[in-house]
Amino acid sequence: MGKLQTQIALILMSMPILAWSTEHVEKEMPQAQFSFQHQSFSIGSQVQDERFKRDGMANPGNNQARSQFQSSDLFGRMNQYDATFSYPFHTNKNFNFDLGVNLRFIDGDMIQNGLEQSQVRFNTAMPMLYANALYSLPNSGLSASIGASHFEYDQYYALDYKAKLRYQWEAGFGLEGGWQHQQLTIDGPDIQAEIQNTGPFLDFNYRF
């Protein structure tokens, strides 16, 4: 997109979100866990270019600029990869409180429609602080949890929270679903963007 100061609001269109994940319980540290998750989103937005605005209004003296401001749309797909390492800092018979780090990588390929169609590539990586509280029903395979991740540095701000129910079979396969909110804000010199995803999700996972 070049050296343009742009404001982008991305609205994720695919709901519920389908995802897959794997979990590994460390043999050296039996309570430590490592998990990896992949999610894919369809997105759409409108792009607002600050070059064509004055005091919050489109510049009426430039018809070409106003046309670009009104008709620039962004569509495409975005992939999100999360690698999380966590350890239970507090545990009792049925309750765990885990802390850890979630390394997130986001990659998107999008098309911007305006006066001229152009391709937009977006990718970034963020180490996020991770916390999760989990309650397990004994001998049932059922559990409920609430978790959150947060990152704030330089031009990036990210906040996630998720509430979910899980059923885990003895063979290692599991199914979980619930409600999640994800927010990513970028406030850089070249681009300003806000990406939000709120809604139900369904996750197929395997634990080994």
PDB file of C-alpha atoms in Angstrom:
ATOM      1  CA  MET A   1       0.000   0.000   0.000  1.00  0.00           C
ATOM      2  CA  GLY A   2       3.063   2.255  -0.061  1.00  0.00           C
ATOM      3  CA  LYS A   3       3.697   5.139   2.319  1.00  0.00           C
ATOM      4  CA  LEU A   4       0.038   6.015   2.823  1.00  0.00           C
ATOM      5  CA  GLN A   5      -1.541   6.700   6.181  1.00  0.00           C
ATOM      6  CA  THR A   6      -4.582   4.475   6.071  1.00  0.00           C
ATOM      7  CA  GLN A   7      -7.291   3.485   8.515  1.00  0.00           C
ATOM      8  CA  ILE A   8      -8.619  -0.048   8.017  1.00  0.00           C
ATOM      9  CA  ALA A   9     -11.501  -1.664   9.879  1.00  0.00           C
ATOM     10  CA  LEU A  10     -11.677  -5.393   9.179  1.00  0.00           C
ATOM     11  CA  ILE A  11     -14.932  -7.239   9.910  1.00  0.00           C
ATOM     12  CA  LEU A  12     -14.559 -11.009  10.008  1.00  0.00           C
ATOM     13  CA  MET A  13     -17.399 -12.598   8.081  1.00  0.00           C
ATOM     14  CA  SER A  14     -17.151 -16.342   8.781  1.00  0.00           C
ATOM     15  CA  MET A  15     -19.103 -17.423  11.872  1.00  0.00           C
ATOM     16  CA  PRO A  16     -18.932 -19.745  13.605  1.00  0.00           C
ATOM     17  CA  ILE A  17     -15.134 -19.993  13.380  1.00  0.00           C
ATOM     18  CA  LEU A  18     -13.837 -23.505  12.664  1.00  0.00           C
ATOM     19  CA  ALA A  19     -10.360 -24.381  13.923  1.00  0.00           C
ATOM     20  CA  TRP A  20      -8.088 -27.325  14.630  1.00  0.00           C
ATOM     21  CA  SER A  21      -5.446 -27.735  17.319  1.00  0.00           C
ATOM     22  CA  THR A  22      -3.024 -30.222  18.857  1.00  0.00           C
ATOM     23  CA  GLU A  23      -1.811 -30.467  22.462  1.00  0.00           C
ATOM     24  CA  HIS A  24       1.226 -32.187  23.912  1.00  0.00           C
ATOM     25  CA  VAL A  25       1.776 -32.976  27.605  1.00  0.00           C
ATOM     26  CA  GLU A  26       5.501 -32.815  28.436  1.00  0.00           C
ATOM     27  CA  LYS A  27       6.858 -36.062  29.897  1.00  0.00           C
ATOM     28  CA  GLU A  28       9.699 -34.257  31.692  1.00  0.00           C
ATOM     29  CA  MET A  29       7.214 -31.811  33.273  1.00  0.00           C
ATOM     30  CA  PRO A  30       3.902 -33.730  33.423  1.00  0.00           C
ATOM     31  CA  GLN A  31       1.810 -30.635  34.128  1.00  0.00           C
ATOM     32  CA  ALA A  32       3.255 -28.465  31.341  1.00  0.00           C
ATOM     33  CA  GLN A  33       1.401 -28.275  28.036  1.00  0.00           C
ATOM     34  CA  PHE A  34       2.192 -27.121  24.527  1.00  0.00           C
ATOM     35  CA  SER A  35      -0.600 -26.471  22.025  1.00  0.00           C
ATOM     36  CA  PHE A  36      -0.792 -25.317  18.415  1.00  0.00           C
ATOM     37  CA  GLN A  37      -3.911 -23.933  16.736  1.00  0.00           C
ATOM     38  CA  HIS A  38      -4.779 -22.722  13.241  1.00  0.00           C
ATOM     39  CA  GLN A  39      -7.795 -20.571  12.307  1.00  0.00           C
ATOM     40  CA  SER A  40      -8.797 -19.224   8.897  1.00  0.00           C
ATOM     41  CA  PHE A  41     -11.080 -16.207   8.382  1.00  0.00           C
ATOM     42  CA  SER A  42     -12.929 -14.617   5.481  1.00  0.00           C
ATOM     43  CA  ILE A  43     -12.762 -10.848   5.849  1.00  0.00           C
ATOM     44  CA  GLY A  44     -14.257  -7.722   4.357  1.00  0.00           C
ATOM     45  CA  SER A  45     -13.796  -4.045   5.150  1.00  0.00           C
ATOM     46  CA  GLN A  46     -13.830  -0.482   3.964  1.00  0.00           C
ATOM     47  CA  VAL A  47     -10.597   1.485   3.656  1.00  0.00           C
ATOM     48  CA  GLN A  48     -10.450   5.135   4.557  1.00  0.00           C
ATOM     49  CA  ASP A  49      -7.479   7.091   3.154  1.00  0.00           C
ATOM     50  CA  GLU A  50      -6.551  10.173   5.203  1.00  0.00           C
ATOM     51  CA  ARG A  51      -5.096  11.928   2.137  1.00  0.00           C
ATOM     52  CA  PHE A  52      -8.636  12.483   0.862  1.00  0.00           C
ATOM     53  CA  LYS A  53     -10.152  13.871   4.079  1.00  0.00           C
ATOM     54  CA  ARG A  54     -10.231  17.286   5.738  1.00  0.00           C
ATOM     55  CA  ASP A  55     -11.596  17.620   9.299  1.00  0.00           C
ATOM     56  CA  GLY A  56     -13.401  14.288   9.125  1.00  0.00           C
ATOM     57  CA  MET A  57     -15.163  14.979   5.786  1.00  0.00           C
ATOM     58  CA  ALA A  58     -14.337  13.989   2.226  1.00  0.00           C
ATOM     59  CA  ASN A  59     -12.707  16.859   0.322  1.00  0.00           C
ATOM     60  CA  PRO A  60     -15.479  18.228  -1.966  1.00  0.00           C
ATOM     61  CA  GLY A  61     -12.936  19.841  -4.272  1.00  0.00           C
ATOM     62  CA  ASN A  62     -11.586  16.539  -5.486  1.00  0.00           C
ATOM     63  CA  ASN A  63     -14.207  14.256  -7.064  1.00  0.00           C
ATOM     64  CA  GLN A  64     -11.651  11.590  -7.899  1.00  0.00           C
ATOM     65  CA  ALA A  65     -10.465  11.439  -4.294  1.00  0.00           C
ATOM     66  CA  ARG A  66     -14.021  11.274  -2.943  1.00  0.00           C
ATOM     67  CA  SER A  67     -14.813   8.390  -5.305  1.00  0.00           C
ATOM     68  CA  GLN A  68     -11.813   6.444  -4.046  1.00  0.00           C
ATOM     69  CA  PHE A  69     -12.734   7.140  -0.411  1.00  0.00           C
ATOM     70  CA  GLN A  70     -16.282   5.884  -0.884  1.00  0.00           C
ATOM     71  CA  SER A  71     -15.617   2.783  -2.951  1.00  0.00           C
ATOM     72  CA  SER A  72     -12.362   1.311  -1.593  1.00  0.00           C
ATOM     73  CA  ASP A  73     -13.136  -2.126  -0.147  1.00  0.00           C
ATOM     74  CA  LEU A  74     -10.862  -4.837   1.185  1.00  0.00           C
ATOM     75  CA  PHE A  75     -11.674  -8.536   0.832  1.00  0.00           C
ATOM     76  CA  GLY A  76      -9.726 -11.738   1.231  1.00  0.00           C
ATOM     77  CA  ARG A  77      -8.620 -14.361   3.746  1.00  0.00           C
ATOM     78  CA  MET A  78      -6.509 -14.266   6.874  1.00  0.00           C
ATOM     79  CA  ASN A  79      -4.778 -17.169   8.625  1.00  0.00           C
ATOM     80  CA  GLN A  80      -3.902 -17.126  12.318  1.00  0.00           C
ATOM     81  CA  TYR A  81      -1.441 -19.535  13.947  1.00  0.00           C
ATOM     82  CA  ASP A  82      -1.089 -19.806  17.746  1.00  0.00           C
ATOM     83  CA  ALA A  83       1.645 -21.754  19.555  1.00  0.00           C
ATOM     84  CA  THR A  84       1.059 -21.754  23.330  1.00  0.00           C
ATOM     85  CA  PHE A  85       3.266 -23.058  26.152  1.00  0.00           C
ATOM     86  CA  SER A  86       1.590 -23.045  29.574  1.00  0.00           C
ATOM     87  CA  TYR A  87       2.185 -24.348  33.097  1.00  0.00           C
ATOM     88  CA  PRO A  88      -0.349 -24.649  35.967  1.00  0.00           C
ATOM     89  CA  PHE A  89       0.727 -22.199  38.669  1.00  0.00           C
ATOM     90  CA  HIS A  90      -2.206 -23.207  40.860  1.00  0.00           C
ATOM     91  CA  THR A  91      -3.958 -26.554  40.857  1.00  0.00           C
ATOM     92  CA  ASN A  92      -6.203 -28.646  43.073  1.00  0.00           C
ATOM     93  CA  LYS A  93      -8.417 -31.674  42.518  1.00  0.00           C
ATOM     94  CA  ASN A  94     -10.568 -30.267  39.691  1.00  0.00           C
ATOM     95  CA  PHE A  95      -9.255 -26.731  39.086  1.00  0.00           C
ATOM     96  CA  ASN A  96      -6.209 -25.440  37.198  1.00  0.00           C
ATOM     97  CA  PHE A  97      -4.945 -21.892  36.732  1.00  0.00           C
ATOM     98  CA  ASP A  98      -2.365 -21.794  33.930  1.00  0.00           C
ATOM     99  CA  LEU A  99       0.063 -19.062  32.888  1.00  0.00           C
ATOM    100  CA  GLY A 100       2.245 -19.030  29.810  1.00  0.00           C
ATOM    101  CA  VAL A 101       3.175 -17.478  26.482  1.00  0.00           C
ATOM    102  CA  ASN A 102       1.207 -17.576  23.233  1.00  0.00           C
ATOM    103  CA  LEU A 103       3.258 -16.883  20.091  1.00  0.00           C
ATOM    104  CA  ARG A 104       0.833 -15.680  17.405  1.00  0.00           C
ATOM    105  CA  PHE A 105       1.526 -15.295  13.691  1.00  0.00           C
ATOM    106  CA  ILE A 106      -1.033 -13.627  11.404  1.00  0.00           C
ATOM    107  CA  ASP A 107      -0.870 -13.803   7.620  1.00  0.00           C
ATOM    108  CA  GLY A 108      -3.394 -12.325   5.200  1.00  0.00           C
ATOM    109  CA  ASP A 109      -3.848 -11.990   1.432  1.00  0.00           C
ATOM    110  CA  MET A 110      -6.407  -9.360   0.501  1.00  0.00           C
ATOM    111  CA  ILE A 111      -7.642  -7.467  -2.543  1.00  0.00           C
ATOM    112  CA  GLN A 112      -8.349  -3.731  -2.323  1.00  0.00           C
ATOM    113  CA  ASN A 113     -11.027  -2.559  -4.758  1.00  0.00           C
ATOM    114  CA  GLY A 114     -10.982   1.128  -5.638  1.00  0.00           C
ATOM    115  CA  LEU A 115     -10.149   3.212  -8.671  1.00  0.00           C
ATOM    116  CA  GLU A 116      -7.414   0.642  -9.255  1.00  0.00           C
ATOM    117  CA  GLN A 117      -7.470  -2.885  -7.847  1.00  0.00           C
ATOM    118  CA  SER A 118      -4.405  -3.776  -5.777  1.00  0.00           C
ATOM    119  CA  GLN A 119      -3.255  -6.703  -3.657  1.00  0.00           C
ATOM    120  CA  VAL A 120      -2.517  -6.178   0.047  1.00  0.00           C
ATOM    121  CA  ARG A 121      -0.249  -8.504   2.046  1.00  0.00           C
ATOM    122  CA  PHE A 122      -0.457  -8.395   5.841  1.00  0.00           C
ATOM    123  CA  ASN A 123       1.630 -10.420   8.301  1.00  0.00           C
ATOM    124  CA  THR A 124       2.939  -9.982  11.829  1.00  0.00           C
ATOM    125  CA  ALA A 125       4.138 -12.046  14.812  1.00  0.00           C
ATOM    126  CA  MET A 126       3.426 -11.298  18.490  1.00  0.00           C
ATOM    127  CA  PRO A 127       4.482 -12.985  21.779  1.00  0.00           C
ATOM    128  CA  MET A 128       1.358 -12.713  23.950  1.00  0.00           C
ATOM    129  CA  LEU A 129       0.996 -13.272  27.694  1.00  0.00           C
ATOM    130  CA  TYR A 130      -1.466 -16.120  28.305  1.00  0.00           C
ATOM    131  CA  ALA A 131      -3.696 -17.043  31.275  1.00  0.00           C
ATOM    132  CA  ASN A 132      -6.395 -19.716  31.562  1.00  0.00           C
ATOM    133  CA  ALA A 133      -8.678 -20.971  34.347  1.00  0.00           C
ATOM    134  CA  LEU A 134     -10.074 -24.492  33.848  1.00  0.00           C
ATOM    135  CA  TYR A 135     -12.534 -26.591  35.836  1.00  0.00           C
ATOM    136  CA  SER A 136     -12.811 -30.318  35.033  1.00  0.00           C
ATOM    137  CA  LEU A 137     -15.666 -32.616  35.973  1.00  0.00           C
ATOM    138  CA  PRO A 138     -14.060 -35.786  37.387  1.00  0.00           C
ATOM    139  CA  ASN A 139     -14.223 -38.969  35.298  1.00  0.00           C
ATOM    140  CA  SER A 140     -16.395 -37.368  32.629  1.00  0.00           C
ATOM    141  CA  GLY A 141     -14.072 -35.877  30.002  1.00  0.00           C
ATOM    142  CA  LEU A 142     -15.945 -32.569  30.338  1.00  0.00           C
ATOM    143  CA  SER A 143     -14.296 -29.277  31.274  1.00  0.00           C
ATOM    144  CA  ALA A 144     -15.062 -25.557  31.179  1.00  0.00           C
ATOM    145  CA  SER A 145     -12.510 -22.771  30.929  1.00  0.00           C
ATOM    146  CA  ILE A 146     -12.015 -19.028  30.517  1.00  0.00           C
ATOM    147  CA  GLY A 147      -8.776 -17.775  28.972  1.00  0.00           C
ATOM    148  CA  ALA A 148      -7.180 -14.541  27.811  1.00  0.00           C
ATOM    149  CA  SER A 149      -4.097 -13.379  25.900  1.00  0.00           C
ATOM    150  CA  HIS A 150      -2.607  -9.883  25.760  1.00  0.00           C
ATOM    151  CA  PHE A 151       0.190  -8.078  23.900  1.00  0.00           C
ATOM    152  CA  GLU A 152       1.105  -4.393  23.757  1.00  0.00           C
ATOM    153  CA  TYR A 153       4.329  -3.025  22.283  1.00  0.00           C
ATOM    154  CA  ASP A 154       5.269  -0.177  19.963  1.00  0.00           C
ATOM    155  CA  GLN A 155       2.543   0.050  17.280  1.00  0.00           C
ATOM    156  CA  TYR A 156       0.707  -3.186  18.182  1.00  0.00           C
ATOM    157  CA  TYR A 157      -2.038  -3.870  20.716  1.00  0.00           C
ATOM    158  CA  ALA A 158      -3.761  -7.275  20.923  1.00  0.00           C
ATOM    159  CA  LEU A 159      -6.355  -8.660  23.335  1.00  0.00           C
ATOM    160  CA  ASP A 160      -8.190 -11.988  23.217  1.00  0.00           C
ATOM    161  CA  TYR A 161     -10.570 -13.697  25.591  1.00  0.00           C
ATOM    162  CA  LYS A 162     -12.388 -16.973  25.197  1.00  0.00           C
ATOM    163  CA  ALA A 163     -14.972 -19.006  27.149  1.00  0.00           C
ATOM    164  CA  LYS A 164     -15.368 -22.630  26.125  1.00  0.00           C
ATOM    165  CA  LEU A 165     -16.625 -26.115  26.943  1.00  0.00           C
ATOM    166  CA  ARG A 166     -14.585 -29.176  26.012  1.00  0.00           C
ATOM    167  CA  TYR A 167     -15.159 -32.906  25.776  1.00  0.00           C
ATOM    168  CA  GLN A 168     -12.052 -35.105  25.579  1.00  0.00           C
ATOM    169  CA  TRP A 169     -12.226 -38.761  24.541  1.00  0.00           C
ATOM    170  CA  GLU A 170      -9.798 -41.317  25.991  1.00  0.00           C
ATOM    171  CA  ALA A 171      -8.215 -41.872  22.571  1.00  0.00           C
ATOM    172  CA  GLY A 172      -6.920 -38.282  22.612  1.00  0.00           C
ATOM    173  CA  PHE A 173      -9.462 -36.681  20.306  1.00  0.00           C
ATOM    174  CA  GLY A 174     -11.474 -33.762  21.618  1.00  0.00           C
ATOM    175  CA  LEU A 175     -14.114 -31.227  20.675  1.00  0.00           C
ATOM    176  CA  GLU A 176     -14.547 -27.772  22.169  1.00  0.00           C
ATOM    177  CA  GLY A 177     -16.731 -24.780  21.450  1.00  0.00           C
ATOM    178  CA  GLY A 178     -17.776 -21.487  22.924  1.00  0.00           C
ATOM    179  CA  TRP A 179     -17.501 -17.732  22.473  1.00  0.00           C
ATOM    180  CA  GLN A 180     -14.417 -15.675  21.675  1.00  0.00           C
ATOM    181  CA  HIS A 181     -13.387 -12.065  21.134  1.00  0.00           C
ATOM    182  CA  GLN A 182     -10.186 -11.121  19.310  1.00  0.00           C
ATOM    183  CA  GLN A 183      -8.871  -7.605  18.796  1.00  0.00           C
ATOM    184  CA  LEU A 184      -5.735  -6.365  17.019  1.00  0.00           C
ATOM    185  CA  THR A 185      -4.920  -2.656  16.699  1.00  0.00           C
ATOM    186  CA  ILE A 186      -2.018  -1.302  14.640  1.00  0.00           C
ATOM    187  CA  ASP A 187      -1.031   2.353  15.024  1.00  0.00           C
ATOM    188  CA  GLY A 188       2.017   2.781  12.808  1.00  0.00           C
ATOM    189  CA  PRO A 189       3.391   5.612  10.659  1.00  0.00           C
ATOM    190  CA  ASP A 190       2.319   3.932   7.410  1.00  0.00           C
ATOM    191  CA  ILE A 191      -0.851   2.111   8.361  1.00  0.00           C
ATOM    192  CA  GLN A 192      -3.469   2.259  11.105  1.00  0.00           C
ATOM    193  CA  ALA A 193      -5.686  -0.802  11.375  1.00  0.00           C
ATOM    194  CA  GLU A 194      -8.210  -2.364  13.732  1.00  0.00           C
ATOM    195  CA  ILE A 195      -9.127  -6.031  13.323  1.00  0.00           C
ATOM    196  CA  GLN A 196     -11.920  -7.537  15.415  1.00  0.00           C
ATOM    197  CA  ASN A 197     -13.492 -10.970  15.551  1.00  0.00           C
ATOM    198  CA  THR A 198     -16.319 -11.739  17.973  1.00  0.00           C
ATOM    199  CA  GLY A 199     -18.562 -14.779  17.870  1.00  0.00           C
ATOM    200  CA  PRO A 200     -18.936 -18.528  18.382  1.00  0.00           C
ATOM    201  CA  PHE A 201     -16.192 -21.007  17.516  1.00  0.00           C
ATOM    202  CA  LEU A 202     -15.755 -24.770  17.190  1.00  0.00           C
ATOM    203  CA  ASP A 203     -12.366 -26.438  17.620  1.00  0.00           C
ATOM    204  CA  PHE A 204     -11.361 -30.028  16.832  1.00  0.00           C
ATOM    205  CA  ASN A 205      -8.262 -31.069  18.794  1.00  0.00           C
ATOM    206  CA  TYR A 206      -5.975 -34.002  19.473  1.00  0.00           C
ATOM    207  CA  ARG A 207      -3.959 -34.520  22.675  1.00  0.00           C
ATOM    208  CA  PHE A 208      -0.886 -36.761  22.783  1.00  0.00           C
TER     209      PHE A 208
END
